[in-house]
XYZ file of C-alpha atoms in Angstrom:
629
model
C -6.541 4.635 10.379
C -3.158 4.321 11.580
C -1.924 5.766 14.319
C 0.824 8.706 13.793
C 3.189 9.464 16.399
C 6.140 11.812 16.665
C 9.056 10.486 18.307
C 9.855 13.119 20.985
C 13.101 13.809 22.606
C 12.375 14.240 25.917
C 14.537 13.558 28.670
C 12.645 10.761 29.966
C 14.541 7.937 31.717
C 13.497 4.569 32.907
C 13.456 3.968 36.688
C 15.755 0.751 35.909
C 18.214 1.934 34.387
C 18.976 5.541 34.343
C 15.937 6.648 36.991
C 15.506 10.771 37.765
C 14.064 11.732 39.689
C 13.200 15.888 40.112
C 15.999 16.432 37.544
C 18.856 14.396 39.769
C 19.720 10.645 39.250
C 18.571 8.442 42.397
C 19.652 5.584 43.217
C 18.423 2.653 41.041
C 17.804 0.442 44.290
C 15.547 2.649 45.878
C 14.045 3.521 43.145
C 12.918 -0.352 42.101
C 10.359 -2.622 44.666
C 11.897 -5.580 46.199
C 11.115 -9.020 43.572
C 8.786 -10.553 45.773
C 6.030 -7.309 45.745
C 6.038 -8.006 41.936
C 3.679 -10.633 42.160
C 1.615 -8.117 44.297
C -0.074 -6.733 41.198
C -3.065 -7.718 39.607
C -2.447 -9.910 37.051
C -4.551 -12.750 36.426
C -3.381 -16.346 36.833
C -4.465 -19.470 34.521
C -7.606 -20.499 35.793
C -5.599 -24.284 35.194
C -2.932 -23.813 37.004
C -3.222 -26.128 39.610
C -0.021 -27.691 40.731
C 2.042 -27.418 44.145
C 5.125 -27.978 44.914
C 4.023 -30.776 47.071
C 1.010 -32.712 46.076
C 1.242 -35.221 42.620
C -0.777 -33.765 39.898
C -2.333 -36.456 38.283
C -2.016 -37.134 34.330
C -3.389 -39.880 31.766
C -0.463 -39.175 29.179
C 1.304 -42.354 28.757
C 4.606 -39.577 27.686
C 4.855 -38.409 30.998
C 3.612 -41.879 32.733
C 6.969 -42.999 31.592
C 8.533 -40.424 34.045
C 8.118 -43.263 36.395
C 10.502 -45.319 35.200
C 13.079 -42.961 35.589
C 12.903 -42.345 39.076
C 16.554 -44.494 39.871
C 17.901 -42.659 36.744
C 18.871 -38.591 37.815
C 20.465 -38.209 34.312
C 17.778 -39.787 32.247
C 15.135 -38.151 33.846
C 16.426 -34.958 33.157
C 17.429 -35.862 29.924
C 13.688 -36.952 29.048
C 12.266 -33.347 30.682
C 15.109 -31.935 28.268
C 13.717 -33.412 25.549
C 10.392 -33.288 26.305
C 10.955 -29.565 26.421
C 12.471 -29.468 22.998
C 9.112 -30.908 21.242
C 6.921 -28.841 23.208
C 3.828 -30.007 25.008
C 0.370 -29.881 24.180
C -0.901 -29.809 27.474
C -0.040 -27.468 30.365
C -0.757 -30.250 33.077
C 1.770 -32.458 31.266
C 4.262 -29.765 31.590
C 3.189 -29.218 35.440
C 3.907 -32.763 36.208
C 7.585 -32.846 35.029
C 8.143 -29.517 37.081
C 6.598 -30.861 39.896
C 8.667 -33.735 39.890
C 11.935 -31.541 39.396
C 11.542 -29.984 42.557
C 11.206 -33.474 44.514
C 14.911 -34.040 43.048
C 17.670 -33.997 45.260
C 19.961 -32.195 44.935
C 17.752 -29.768 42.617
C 18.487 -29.853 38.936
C 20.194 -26.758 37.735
C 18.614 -23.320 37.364
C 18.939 -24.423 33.392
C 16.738 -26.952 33.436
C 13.999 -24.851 35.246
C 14.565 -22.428 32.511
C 13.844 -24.768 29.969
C 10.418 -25.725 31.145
C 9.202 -22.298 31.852
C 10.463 -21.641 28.494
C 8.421 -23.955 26.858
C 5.673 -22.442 29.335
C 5.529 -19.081 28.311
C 5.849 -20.423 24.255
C 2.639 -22.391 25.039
C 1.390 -18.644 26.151
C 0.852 -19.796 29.958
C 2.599 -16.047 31.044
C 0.513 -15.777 34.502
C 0.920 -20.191 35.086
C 4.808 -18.811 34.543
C 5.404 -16.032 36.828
C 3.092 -18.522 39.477
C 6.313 -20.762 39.091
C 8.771 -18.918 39.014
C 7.569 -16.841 42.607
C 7.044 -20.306 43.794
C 10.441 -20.966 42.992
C 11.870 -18.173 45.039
C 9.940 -18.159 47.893
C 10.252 -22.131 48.696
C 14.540 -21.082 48.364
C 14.280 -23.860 45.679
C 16.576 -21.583 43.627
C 17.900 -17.748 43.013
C 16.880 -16.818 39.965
C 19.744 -15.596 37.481
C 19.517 -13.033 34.121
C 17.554 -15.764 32.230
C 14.951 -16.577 34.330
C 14.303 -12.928 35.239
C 14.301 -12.215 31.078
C 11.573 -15.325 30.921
C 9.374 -12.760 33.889
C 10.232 -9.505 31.786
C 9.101 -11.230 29.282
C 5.828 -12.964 30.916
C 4.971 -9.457 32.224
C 5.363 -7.327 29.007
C 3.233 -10.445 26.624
C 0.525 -9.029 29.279
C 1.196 -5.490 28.514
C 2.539 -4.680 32.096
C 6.013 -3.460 30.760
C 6.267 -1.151 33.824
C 6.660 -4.341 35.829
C 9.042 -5.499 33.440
C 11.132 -2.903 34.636
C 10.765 -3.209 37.803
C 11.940 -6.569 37.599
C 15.172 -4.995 35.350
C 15.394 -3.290 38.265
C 15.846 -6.388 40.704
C 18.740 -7.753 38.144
C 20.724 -4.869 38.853
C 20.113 -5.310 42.728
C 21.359 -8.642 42.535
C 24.397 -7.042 40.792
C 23.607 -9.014 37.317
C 24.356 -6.810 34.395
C 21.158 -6.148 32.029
C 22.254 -8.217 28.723
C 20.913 -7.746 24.887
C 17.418 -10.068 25.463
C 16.249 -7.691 28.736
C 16.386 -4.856 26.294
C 15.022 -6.047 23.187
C 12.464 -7.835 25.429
C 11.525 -4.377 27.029
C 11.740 -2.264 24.117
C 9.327 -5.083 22.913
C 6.953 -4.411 25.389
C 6.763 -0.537 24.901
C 6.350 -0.938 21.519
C 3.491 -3.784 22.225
C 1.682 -0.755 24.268
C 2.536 2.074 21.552
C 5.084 3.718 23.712
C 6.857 3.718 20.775
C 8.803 6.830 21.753
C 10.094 5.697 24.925
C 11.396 2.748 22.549
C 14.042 4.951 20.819
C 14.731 6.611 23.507
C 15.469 3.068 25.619
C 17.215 1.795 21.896
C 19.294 4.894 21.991
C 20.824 5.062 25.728
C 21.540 0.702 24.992
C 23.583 1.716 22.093
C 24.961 4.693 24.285
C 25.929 2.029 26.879
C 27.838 -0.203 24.476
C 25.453 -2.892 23.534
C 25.628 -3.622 20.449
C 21.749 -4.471 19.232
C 21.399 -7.648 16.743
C 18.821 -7.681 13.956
C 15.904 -8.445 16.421
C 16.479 -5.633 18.426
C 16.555 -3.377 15.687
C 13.602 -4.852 13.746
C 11.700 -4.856 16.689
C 11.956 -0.771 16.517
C 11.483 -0.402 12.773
C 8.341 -2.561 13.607
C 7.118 -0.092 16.009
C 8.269 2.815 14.018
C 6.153 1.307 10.643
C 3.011 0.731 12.861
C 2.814 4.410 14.320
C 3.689 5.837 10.514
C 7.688 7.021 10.958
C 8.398 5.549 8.783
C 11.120 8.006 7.614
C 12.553 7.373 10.924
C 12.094 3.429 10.570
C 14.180 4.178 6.931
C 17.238 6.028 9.298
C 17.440 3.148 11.912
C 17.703 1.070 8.491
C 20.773 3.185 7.073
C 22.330 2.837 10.385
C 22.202 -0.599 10.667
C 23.768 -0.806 7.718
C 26.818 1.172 8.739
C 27.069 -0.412 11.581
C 27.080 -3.935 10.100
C 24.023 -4.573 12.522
C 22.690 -7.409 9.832
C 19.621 -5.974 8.234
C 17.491 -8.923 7.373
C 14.242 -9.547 4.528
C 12.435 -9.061 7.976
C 13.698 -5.607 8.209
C 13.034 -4.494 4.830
C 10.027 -6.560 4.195
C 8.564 -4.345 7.597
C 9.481 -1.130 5.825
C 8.475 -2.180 2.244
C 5.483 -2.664 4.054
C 5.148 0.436 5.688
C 5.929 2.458 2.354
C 2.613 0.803 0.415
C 0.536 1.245 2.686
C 1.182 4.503 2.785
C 0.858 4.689 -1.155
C 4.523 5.146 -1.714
C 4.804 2.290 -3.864
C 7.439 3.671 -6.221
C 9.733 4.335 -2.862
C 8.951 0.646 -2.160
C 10.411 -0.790 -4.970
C 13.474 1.367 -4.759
C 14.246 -0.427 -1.238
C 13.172 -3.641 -3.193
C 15.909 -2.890 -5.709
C 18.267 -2.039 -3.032
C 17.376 -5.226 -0.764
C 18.093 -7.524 -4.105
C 21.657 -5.579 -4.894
C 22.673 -5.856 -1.399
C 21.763 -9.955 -1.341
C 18.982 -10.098 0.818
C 16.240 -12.160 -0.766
C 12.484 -11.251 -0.955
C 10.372 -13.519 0.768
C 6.110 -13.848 0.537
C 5.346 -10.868 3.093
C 7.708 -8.781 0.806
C 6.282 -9.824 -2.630
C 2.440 -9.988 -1.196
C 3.257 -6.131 0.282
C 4.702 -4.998 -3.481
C 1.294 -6.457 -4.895
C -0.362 -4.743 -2.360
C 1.002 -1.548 -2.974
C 0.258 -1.869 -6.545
C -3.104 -2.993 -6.262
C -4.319 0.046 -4.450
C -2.614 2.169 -7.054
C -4.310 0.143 -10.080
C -1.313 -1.596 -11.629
C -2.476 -4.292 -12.666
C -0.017 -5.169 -15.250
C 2.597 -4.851 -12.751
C 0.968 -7.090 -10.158
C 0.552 -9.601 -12.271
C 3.973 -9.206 -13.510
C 5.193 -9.473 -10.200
C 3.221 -12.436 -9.246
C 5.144 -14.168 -12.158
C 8.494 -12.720 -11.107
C 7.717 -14.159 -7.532
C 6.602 -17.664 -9.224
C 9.696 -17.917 -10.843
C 11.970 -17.099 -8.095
C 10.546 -20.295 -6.409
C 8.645 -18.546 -3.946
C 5.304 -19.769 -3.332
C 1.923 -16.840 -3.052
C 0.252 -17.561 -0.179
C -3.473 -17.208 1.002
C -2.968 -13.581 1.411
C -1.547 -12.665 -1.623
C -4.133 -14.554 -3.666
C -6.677 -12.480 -1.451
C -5.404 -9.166 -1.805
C -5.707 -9.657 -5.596
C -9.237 -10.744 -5.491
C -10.162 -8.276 -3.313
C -8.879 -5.365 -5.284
C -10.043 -6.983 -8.445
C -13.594 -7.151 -7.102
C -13.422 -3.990 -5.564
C -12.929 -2.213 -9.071
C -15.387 -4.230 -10.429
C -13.291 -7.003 -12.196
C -15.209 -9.892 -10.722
C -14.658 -12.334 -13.259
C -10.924 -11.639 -13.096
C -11.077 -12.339 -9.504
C -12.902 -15.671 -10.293
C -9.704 -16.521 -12.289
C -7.305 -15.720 -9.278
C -9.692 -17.958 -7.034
C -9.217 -20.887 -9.118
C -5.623 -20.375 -10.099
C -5.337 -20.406 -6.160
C -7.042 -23.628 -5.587
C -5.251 -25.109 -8.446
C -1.834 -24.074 -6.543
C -3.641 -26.044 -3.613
C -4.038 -23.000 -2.073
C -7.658 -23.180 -0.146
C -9.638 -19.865 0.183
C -10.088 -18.624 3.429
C -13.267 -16.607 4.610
C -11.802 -12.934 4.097
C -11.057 -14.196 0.012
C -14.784 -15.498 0.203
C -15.451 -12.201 1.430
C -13.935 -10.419 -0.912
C -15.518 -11.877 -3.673
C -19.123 -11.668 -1.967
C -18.748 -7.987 -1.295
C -17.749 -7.547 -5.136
C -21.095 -9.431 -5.948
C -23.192 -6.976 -4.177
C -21.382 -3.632 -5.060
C -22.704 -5.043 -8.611
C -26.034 -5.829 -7.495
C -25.571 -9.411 -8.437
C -27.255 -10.594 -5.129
C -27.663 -14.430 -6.576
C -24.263 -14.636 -7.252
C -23.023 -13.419 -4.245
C -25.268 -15.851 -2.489
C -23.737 -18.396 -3.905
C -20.475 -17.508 -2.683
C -21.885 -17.991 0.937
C -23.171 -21.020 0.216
C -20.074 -22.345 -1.230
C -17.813 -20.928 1.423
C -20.788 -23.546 4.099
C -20.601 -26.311 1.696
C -16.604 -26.503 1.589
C -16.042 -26.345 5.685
C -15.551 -22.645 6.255
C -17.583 -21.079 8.676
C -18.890 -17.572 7.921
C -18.296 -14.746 10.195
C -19.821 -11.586 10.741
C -18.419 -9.503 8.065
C -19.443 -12.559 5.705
C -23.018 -11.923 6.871
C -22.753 -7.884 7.341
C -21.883 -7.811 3.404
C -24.735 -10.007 2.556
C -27.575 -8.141 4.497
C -26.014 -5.289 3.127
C -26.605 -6.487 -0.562
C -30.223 -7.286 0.660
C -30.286 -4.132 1.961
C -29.461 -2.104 -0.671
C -32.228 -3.571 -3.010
C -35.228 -3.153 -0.815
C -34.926 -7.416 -0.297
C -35.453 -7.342 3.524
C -37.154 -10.525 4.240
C -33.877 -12.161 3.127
C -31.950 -9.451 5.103
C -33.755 -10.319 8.174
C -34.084 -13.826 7.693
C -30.074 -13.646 6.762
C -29.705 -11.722 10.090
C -31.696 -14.227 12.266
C -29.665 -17.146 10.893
C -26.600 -15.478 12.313
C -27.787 -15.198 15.702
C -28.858 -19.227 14.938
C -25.479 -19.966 14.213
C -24.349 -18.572 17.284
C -22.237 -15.527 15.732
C -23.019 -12.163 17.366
C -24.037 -8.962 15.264
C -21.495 -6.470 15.109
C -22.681 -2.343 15.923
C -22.239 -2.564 11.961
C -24.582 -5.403 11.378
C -26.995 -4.344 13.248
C -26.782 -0.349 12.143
C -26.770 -2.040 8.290
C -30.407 -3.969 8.869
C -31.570 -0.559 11.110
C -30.673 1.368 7.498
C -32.471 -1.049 5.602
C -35.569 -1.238 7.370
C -36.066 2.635 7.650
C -35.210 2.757 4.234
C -38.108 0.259 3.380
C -40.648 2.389 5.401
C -40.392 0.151 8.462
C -38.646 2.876 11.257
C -40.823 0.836 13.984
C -39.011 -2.323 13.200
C -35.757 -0.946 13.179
C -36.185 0.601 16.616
C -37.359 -3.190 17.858
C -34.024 -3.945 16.376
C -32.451 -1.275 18.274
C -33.511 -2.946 21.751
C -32.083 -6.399 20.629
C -28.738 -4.478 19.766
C -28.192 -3.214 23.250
C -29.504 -6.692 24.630
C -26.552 -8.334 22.788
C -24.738 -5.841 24.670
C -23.755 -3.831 21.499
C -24.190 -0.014 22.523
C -25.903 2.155 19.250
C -23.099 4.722 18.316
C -24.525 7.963 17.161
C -24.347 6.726 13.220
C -26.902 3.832 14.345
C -29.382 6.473 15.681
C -29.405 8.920 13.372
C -29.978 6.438 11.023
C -33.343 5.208 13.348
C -33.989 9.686 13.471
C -34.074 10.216 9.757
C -35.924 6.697 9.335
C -38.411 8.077 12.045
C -38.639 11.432 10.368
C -39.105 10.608 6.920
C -42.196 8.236 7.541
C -43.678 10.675 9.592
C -43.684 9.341 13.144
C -42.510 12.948 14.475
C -43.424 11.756 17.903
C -40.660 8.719 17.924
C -38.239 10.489 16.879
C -38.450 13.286 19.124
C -38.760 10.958 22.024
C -35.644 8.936 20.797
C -34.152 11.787 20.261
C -34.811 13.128 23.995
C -33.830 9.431 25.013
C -30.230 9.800 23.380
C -29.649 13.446 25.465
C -30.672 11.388 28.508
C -27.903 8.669 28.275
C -24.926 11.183 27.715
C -24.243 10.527 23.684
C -23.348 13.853 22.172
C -25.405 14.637 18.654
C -23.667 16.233 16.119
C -25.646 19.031 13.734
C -26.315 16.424 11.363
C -28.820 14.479 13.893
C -30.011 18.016 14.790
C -30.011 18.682 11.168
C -32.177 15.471 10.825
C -34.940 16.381 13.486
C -35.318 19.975 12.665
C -36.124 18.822 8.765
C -38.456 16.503 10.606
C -40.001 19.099 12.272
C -40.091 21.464 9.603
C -41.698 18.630 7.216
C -44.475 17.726 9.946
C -45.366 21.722 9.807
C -44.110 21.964 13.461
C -42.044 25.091 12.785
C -41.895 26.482 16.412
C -40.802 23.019 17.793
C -37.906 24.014 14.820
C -37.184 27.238 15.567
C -36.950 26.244 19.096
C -33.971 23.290 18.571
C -32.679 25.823 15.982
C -31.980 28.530 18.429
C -31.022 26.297 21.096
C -27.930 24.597 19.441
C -25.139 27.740 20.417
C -26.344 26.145 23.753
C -25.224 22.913 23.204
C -21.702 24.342 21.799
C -23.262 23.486 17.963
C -22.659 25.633 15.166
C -25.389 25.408 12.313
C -24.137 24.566 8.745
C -25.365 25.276 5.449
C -27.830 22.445 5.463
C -28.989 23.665 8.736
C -29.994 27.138 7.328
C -31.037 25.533 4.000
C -33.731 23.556 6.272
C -34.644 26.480 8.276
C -35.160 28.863 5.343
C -36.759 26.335 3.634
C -39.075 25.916 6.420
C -40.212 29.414 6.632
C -40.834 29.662 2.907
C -43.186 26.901 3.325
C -44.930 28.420 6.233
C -45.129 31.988 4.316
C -42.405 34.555 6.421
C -40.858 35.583 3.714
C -39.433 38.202 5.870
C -37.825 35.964 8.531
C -36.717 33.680 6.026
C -34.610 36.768 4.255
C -33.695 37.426 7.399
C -32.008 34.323 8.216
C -30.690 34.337 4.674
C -28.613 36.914 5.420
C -27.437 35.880 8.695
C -26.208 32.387 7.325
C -23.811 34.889 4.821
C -23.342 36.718 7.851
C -22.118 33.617 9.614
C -19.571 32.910 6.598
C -21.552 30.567 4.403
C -22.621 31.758 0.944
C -25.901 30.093 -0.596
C -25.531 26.641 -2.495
C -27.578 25.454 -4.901
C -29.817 23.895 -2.904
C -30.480 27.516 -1.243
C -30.912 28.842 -4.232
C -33.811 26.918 -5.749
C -35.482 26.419 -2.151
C -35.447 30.128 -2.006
C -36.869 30.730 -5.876
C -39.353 28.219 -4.917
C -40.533 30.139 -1.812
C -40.961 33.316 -4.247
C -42.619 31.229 -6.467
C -45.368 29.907 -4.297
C -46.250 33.404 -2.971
C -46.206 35.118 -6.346
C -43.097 36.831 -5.761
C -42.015 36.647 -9.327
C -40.020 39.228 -10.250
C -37.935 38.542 -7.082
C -37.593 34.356 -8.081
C -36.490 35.500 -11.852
C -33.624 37.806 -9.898
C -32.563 35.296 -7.542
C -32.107 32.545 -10.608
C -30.621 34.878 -12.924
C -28.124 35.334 -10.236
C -27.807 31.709 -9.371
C -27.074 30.269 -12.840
C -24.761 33.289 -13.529
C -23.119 31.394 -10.023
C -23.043 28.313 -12.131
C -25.919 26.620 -10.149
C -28.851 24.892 -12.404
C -31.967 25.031 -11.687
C -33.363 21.570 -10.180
C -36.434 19.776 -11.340
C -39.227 21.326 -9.520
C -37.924 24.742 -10.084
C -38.090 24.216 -13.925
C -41.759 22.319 -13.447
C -42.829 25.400 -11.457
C -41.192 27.530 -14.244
C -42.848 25.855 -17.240
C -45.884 26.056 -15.152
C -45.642 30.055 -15.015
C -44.681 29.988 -18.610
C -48.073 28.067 -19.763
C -50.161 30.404 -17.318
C -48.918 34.108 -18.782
C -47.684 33.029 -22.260
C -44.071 32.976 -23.250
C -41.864 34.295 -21.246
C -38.210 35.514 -22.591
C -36.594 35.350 -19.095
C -37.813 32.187 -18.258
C -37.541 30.482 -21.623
C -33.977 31.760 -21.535
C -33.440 30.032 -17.983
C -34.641 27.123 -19.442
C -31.929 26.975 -21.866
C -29.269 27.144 -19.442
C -27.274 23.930 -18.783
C -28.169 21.918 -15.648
């Protein structure tokens, strides 16, 4: 589920820029540590990072061999590392030996060309290997660092969610007396929105446009981004309108984000309004905007329009990618359109287009929702045979089919395979095969299973063992299940009233009604409320034992408690009369309950036929017979 967050208005203010401290501005230079302590705090450096300033790292790439050859050329050195930055390396170590060479030059190349490596650094996603430099570079007095290399350590720090030391380090360009420019704001306002401080965003957004900065379209679309992914996206729609009055150069980005946003929130009709407005205005769709629109339409069922829009986006040149061929298969196959979904794959292939695993997914999980296990196996097979390795969920929705149809020596065989291959169950793996096997009448298996999940390392969550209790339970191994159940109390995990609910029925079922009674009365204790089922399983319980008395009893403190009697209360309760010849009192209670619009289930009407053949026709019953059920 998505995360929903208001954006408050508090008076919150960054230590950086406008710090307060106790209600009264302090000075920003106190309030920020000196550069050097930055490096201070735990962040993890590349476990490859391995150069010095002063030792030759050592390198078999015949690119930066050539280095070599520069050495009586300043200009074309520089020049190559210029151009070497430009294409990128492939290898960190390459990119430490040009550095390392740089600051052997004298006099040092310009702060620039530094720049330019660490850029290409921190794009290779070396953000600790960066900051290593870059502190190496200021304590060796190699070279003050100016706005941009400062942005490149904002930057470093907030890619490794540490935007707090991001600021500090805003905080060290002002001491220096450099003014904070455009990138250390958007880079920041980045990073808070990386860690879903989405409302300090604004807020930082909002005193930069105070300050006269005038935000470009990444700025803003990094906000609308952050707005979208916490669900404002009302507000993400107002930031939208106001970049349009402020000629702020709303892109496809921006309005693809939002469009978005809208279906995925189901508001597919308000989506294609901002389509309609994005077109008018000049702004041409791209994929992400067309595969969003389908999207949105899919999960509404219109498939007309989908498919009209998949021709609209055809003809406008603009080619469907993976993901938009998936999220048609998958919705086809999850209403049951498989053979549709068939046509989509091949269309897709024919487009040269190659299915990925989450479209092999897709139509494997549509396979088994239809039963059609054989089919579905083929799917996996295929999905081997043509290079793409299956992952978990490909397996979870397998075992699951297996599962579902009592076929669990292929489920476990499936699930051995995957440990085989090397892929580790997932909690829902292993709680699917747990279901499976208590469902088959093997609860003692399942609980073997159970120790191999938390031998992987995979902790049970409470659905997992309440799965293993009413497995336990239901094929009569009382004892396991209360043990397990005492061994879940032990380690901390809170049940909820339905695992109560489960051992209690248990309990009842095994004809342990004091061991009942006694987990019954003791859930107030635990701060657990009983619910309907609970009182249901009770009452039913004491019926079955014979206190008829304690059972009414307890009926009427469940209606005292707020909860009036289901169905299911209803016939458990008739029953109960029934069995101890209360008759007159069973023909009241299900006069009552069909007049409640409740039918009578199946063993109520057997026992009701079977009162019928022992003391001739009856009017009342063969009346109650007749109502609809």
């Amino acid at each position: 589920m998505m995360k929903r967050a208001v954006i408050a208005s508090s008076n919150l203010r960054y230590g950086a820029v406008f710090p307060v401290q106790n209600g009264t501005p302090m000075s920003t230079i106190s309030a920020i540590p000196f550069f050097f302590s930055l490096t201070n705090h735990p962040i993890h450096h590349d476990h490859n990072f391995r150069a010095s300033f002063h030792s030759q790292t050592c390198t078999t790439n015949p690119k930066i061999e050539v280095v070599n050859s520069f050495s009586s050329s300043r200009t074309m050195f520089l020049k190559f590392v210029t151009d070497q930055c430009r294409g990128g390396f492939t290898d960190l170590d390459d990119a430490l030996v040009l550095f390392n060479q740089m600051v052997q030059l004298q006099p040092l190349p310009s702060i620039a060309c530094f720049n330019q490596i660490l850029g290409t650094i921190v794009r290779m996603k070396h953000y600790t290997t960066a900051i290593s430099l870059l502190k190496q570079m200021e304590l060796l007095g190699i070279v003050e660092p100016g706005v941009c290399s400062l942005n490149i350590l904002i930057n470093c720090y907030c890619h490794l969610n540490r935007v707090d030391i991001g600021f500090s380090v805003l905080g060290r360009i002002l001491k220096l007396g450099f003014e904070a420019d455009r990138i250390t704001l958007t880079t920041l306002i980045r990073g808070l929105c990386g860690e879903d401080r989405v409302g300090q965003a604004v807020e930082l957004f909002n005193d930069m446009v105070a300050k006269g900065f005038q935000p470009n379209v990444v700025t803003c679309a990094t906000i609308i981004n952050g707005l979208c992914k916490t669900g404002n996206t009302s507000a993400a729609i107002g930031l939208l309108k106001k970049m349009e009055e402020r000629n702020w150069g709303a892109n496809n980005v921006v309005y693809g984000t939002i469009i978005d946003s809208l279906c995925k929130d189901k508001l597919v009709s308000e989506a294609f309004n901002l389509f309609s407005d994005m077109i008018s205005k000049g702004i041409l769709p791209n994929v992400f905007t067309y595969t969003s629109l389908i999207h949105g339409l899919c999960s509404s069922n219109q498939w007309k329009e989908a498919t009209r829009l998949l021709n609209e986006m055809v003809n406008r040149k603009i080619e469907p990618n993976v993901w938009t061929f998936t999220i048609l298969v998958d919705a086809l196959c999850k209403e049951g359109k498989i053979a549709e979904a068939v046509d989509i794959v091949e269309v897709m292939i024919q487009r040269s287009e190659v299915p990925n695993v989450v479209t092999y997914n897709a139509l494997m999980d549509g396979y088994c929702l239809q039963g059609k296990l054989v089919e579905a196996k083929k799917i996996f097979d295929l999905m081997v045979g043509r290079g793409c390795p299956p992952n978990v969920h490909s397996y979870s929705i397998l075992i699951n089919g297996y599962c579902k149809k009592r076929r669990m020596a292929e489920a476990v065989r499936l699930f051995q395979e995957m440990s085989q291959s090397g892929l580790t169950p997932d909690t829902v793996t292993f709680t699917t095969i747990i279901g499976g096997l208590c469902h088959s009448g093997k609860p003692l298996a399942a609980q073997e299973i159970i120790k191999e999940m938390r031998a992987c390392g995979q902790d049970p969550n409470l659905m997992t063992y309440s799965i293993l209790l009413d497995g336990l339970c239901k094929n009569h191994h009382l004892v396991e299940a209360m043990a397990l159940f005492q061994e879940i109390e032990e380690i901390g995990l809170h049940l909820d009233i339905v695992a109560h609910n489960i051992l209690i029925g248990g309990m009842c079922k095994a004809g342990k009604l004091e061991a009942a009674r006694e987990l019954f009365c003791s859930l107030s204790t635990k701060g657990l409320q009983p619910n309907i089922r609970t009182y249901n399983i009770m009452i039913n319980g004491l019926f079955n034992e014979g206190l008829l008395s304690e059972a009414n009893m307890l009926l009427e403190k469940m209606e005292e408690s707020g909860f009036s009697p289901n169905g299911y209360t209803y016939n458990i309760i008739a029953q109960g009369f029934l069995r101890h010849n209360e008759t007159s009192r069973a023909l009241q209670l299900l006069h009552e309950m069909v007049e409640k619009g409740f039918p009578a289930n199946a063993s109520t009407v057997t026992m009701l036929m079977d009162l019928s053949d022992n003391s001739g026709p009856n009017q009342s019953v063969l009346e109650m017979l007749r109502k609809p059920m």
